XYZ file of C-alpha atoms in Angstrom:
157
model
C -23.287 -55.776 -253.593
C -22.841 -55.181 -250.034
C -22.715 -51.688 -248.463
C -21.406 -49.758 -245.328
C -21.424 -46.958 -243.907
C -17.923 -44.681 -243.608
C -16.574 -41.528 -242.445
C -14.566 -40.220 -246.294
C -11.121 -40.449 -244.739
C -9.085 -37.653 -245.221
C -4.820 -36.439 -245.565
C -4.017 -32.814 -245.566
C -1.039 -33.505 -247.335
C -2.415 -35.194 -250.033
C -3.679 -33.373 -253.513
C -6.656 -36.416 -252.964
C -7.504 -34.377 -249.328
C -10.378 -33.170 -250.283
C -11.705 -36.215 -252.030
C -14.616 -38.800 -251.470
C -12.206 -41.631 -251.971
C -14.208 -44.860 -252.247
C -12.668 -47.935 -251.718
C -14.531 -50.913 -252.453
C -13.693 -54.893 -251.602
C -13.171 -58.260 -252.839
C -13.446 -60.879 -250.427
C -12.645 -64.728 -252.066
C -12.942 -68.058 -249.631
C -14.160 -69.512 -246.677
C -14.082 -67.063 -244.147
C -14.074 -69.325 -240.920
C -12.200 -68.525 -238.277
C -11.012 -64.902 -240.276
C -13.590 -62.799 -238.233
C -10.582 -60.465 -237.401
C -9.674 -60.071 -240.630
C -13.060 -59.288 -241.810
C -14.487 -57.053 -239.366
C -11.189 -54.799 -240.044
C -12.131 -54.825 -243.760
C -15.771 -54.422 -243.924
C -15.192 -51.346 -241.095
C -12.354 -49.480 -243.608
C -14.169 -50.165 -247.332
C -17.519 -48.967 -248.928
C -18.626 -51.993 -250.692
C -17.599 -55.470 -250.573
C -17.990 -58.157 -252.740
C -18.434 -61.904 -251.276
C -17.381 -65.367 -253.376
C -17.358 -68.060 -251.242
C -15.614 -69.900 -254.494
C -12.904 -68.389 -256.253
C -15.453 -66.414 -258.573
C -15.279 -65.542 -262.688
C -13.445 -62.712 -262.289
C -14.629 -61.453 -265.558
C -18.216 -60.992 -264.356
C -16.700 -58.198 -262.461
C -17.907 -54.924 -263.461
C -15.274 -52.850 -260.649
C -11.504 -53.614 -260.185
C -11.487 -53.477 -256.112
C -8.992 -51.518 -254.892
C -8.323 -54.134 -251.372
C -8.633 -58.277 -252.720
C -9.369 -60.050 -249.162
C -8.493 -64.296 -250.212
C -8.891 -66.413 -247.097
C -6.960 -69.547 -247.463
C -8.179 -73.015 -245.446
C -5.780 -75.133 -246.522
C -2.812 -75.622 -248.964
C -3.149 -76.187 -252.931
C -6.958 -74.199 -251.919
C -6.174 -72.405 -254.865
C -4.681 -73.537 -258.253
C -1.720 -72.184 -259.920
C -3.581 -70.159 -263.303
C -6.913 -69.007 -260.495
C -3.603 -66.386 -258.749
C -1.933 -66.217 -261.839
C -5.632 -64.155 -263.364
C -6.751 -62.348 -259.994
C -2.883 -61.026 -260.121
C -3.225 -60.525 -263.847
C -6.599 -59.194 -263.455
C -6.675 -56.712 -260.397
C -2.716 -55.478 -260.950
C -2.867 -52.244 -259.053
C -5.453 -54.109 -256.534
C -3.592 -54.369 -253.169
C -3.838 -57.746 -252.247
C -3.817 -59.592 -248.719
C -3.887 -63.232 -248.842
C -4.791 -64.684 -245.501
C -3.964 -68.370 -244.676
C -4.937 -70.561 -241.730
C -2.385 -73.122 -239.384
C -2.943 -75.356 -242.216
C -1.144 -72.742 -244.730
C 1.735 -72.526 -242.544
C 4.376 -73.769 -243.811
C 3.170 -73.067 -247.618
C 6.119 -70.212 -247.606
C 8.683 -72.524 -247.214
C 7.473 -75.820 -249.209
C 5.313 -73.781 -252.109
C 5.310 -71.187 -253.852
C 2.272 -70.302 -255.360
C 1.373 -67.028 -253.948
C 4.276 -64.174 -253.512
C 5.323 -64.382 -250.227
C 4.543 -60.679 -249.866
C 0.713 -60.492 -249.743
C 0.672 -64.043 -247.756
C -0.097 -63.119 -243.913
C -1.039 -65.467 -241.046
C -4.868 -65.019 -239.668
C -3.820 -63.829 -236.418
C -2.133 -60.521 -238.683
C -4.002 -59.619 -241.286
C -6.509 -56.985 -239.817
C -3.344 -55.357 -239.864
C -1.566 -55.429 -242.551
C -5.141 -54.996 -243.789
C -4.884 -51.671 -241.814
C -1.055 -51.479 -243.816
C -2.230 -52.051 -247.514
C -5.450 -49.126 -246.390
C -2.890 -46.931 -245.265
C -0.720 -47.368 -248.901
C -4.008 -46.962 -250.832
C -4.292 -43.182 -249.074
C -1.290 -42.171 -250.114
C 0.754 -42.457 -246.462
C 2.912 -45.481 -246.550
C 4.742 -46.976 -249.589
C 3.327 -50.655 -251.165
C 4.816 -53.050 -250.137
C 5.953 -54.446 -253.882
C 4.974 -58.317 -255.218
C 8.386 -58.876 -255.126
C 9.637 -57.955 -251.813
C 11.509 -60.692 -249.811
C 11.437 -60.945 -246.252
C 13.538 -58.542 -245.053
C 10.956 -56.122 -246.527
C 7.815 -57.745 -245.621
C 8.845 -57.532 -242.069
C 10.583 -53.602 -242.628
C 7.029 -52.729 -243.663
C 5.221 -55.065 -241.390
C 7.488 -53.129 -238.196
C 6.840 -49.464 -240.140
C 3.968 -47.214 -239.040
């Protein structure tokens, strides 16, 4: 496990304000070209585990609050792997950062819910937004969100 020192984050108008909540992350996939998203993830999380290939989720000894999946090409992950990830971690915030090769997947394939797919150029911002969800600063974007809800979520501050 990779651990990163971090200043505790506090939100003073919630019951969690006095906690030193730790954020654990799971990073999956080929990280080529995803440096900005990964640096945001590592900067904001207390610890992260990285798997180049889709892991055996039963071997994980923790439940990550945030999961970043790096997708380099269409159908890189099977429907079974995606379903297993979503079912194993229903409370985790998930961001799928996709490369240019996968840009049309939301229109031509339905493997990942569109609410968690984000272009690699926007992934760092989405990770920050998902951390705000974990801190209780913003409402979560449901997995079933449509394009209009995603737009509002992405444009809100």
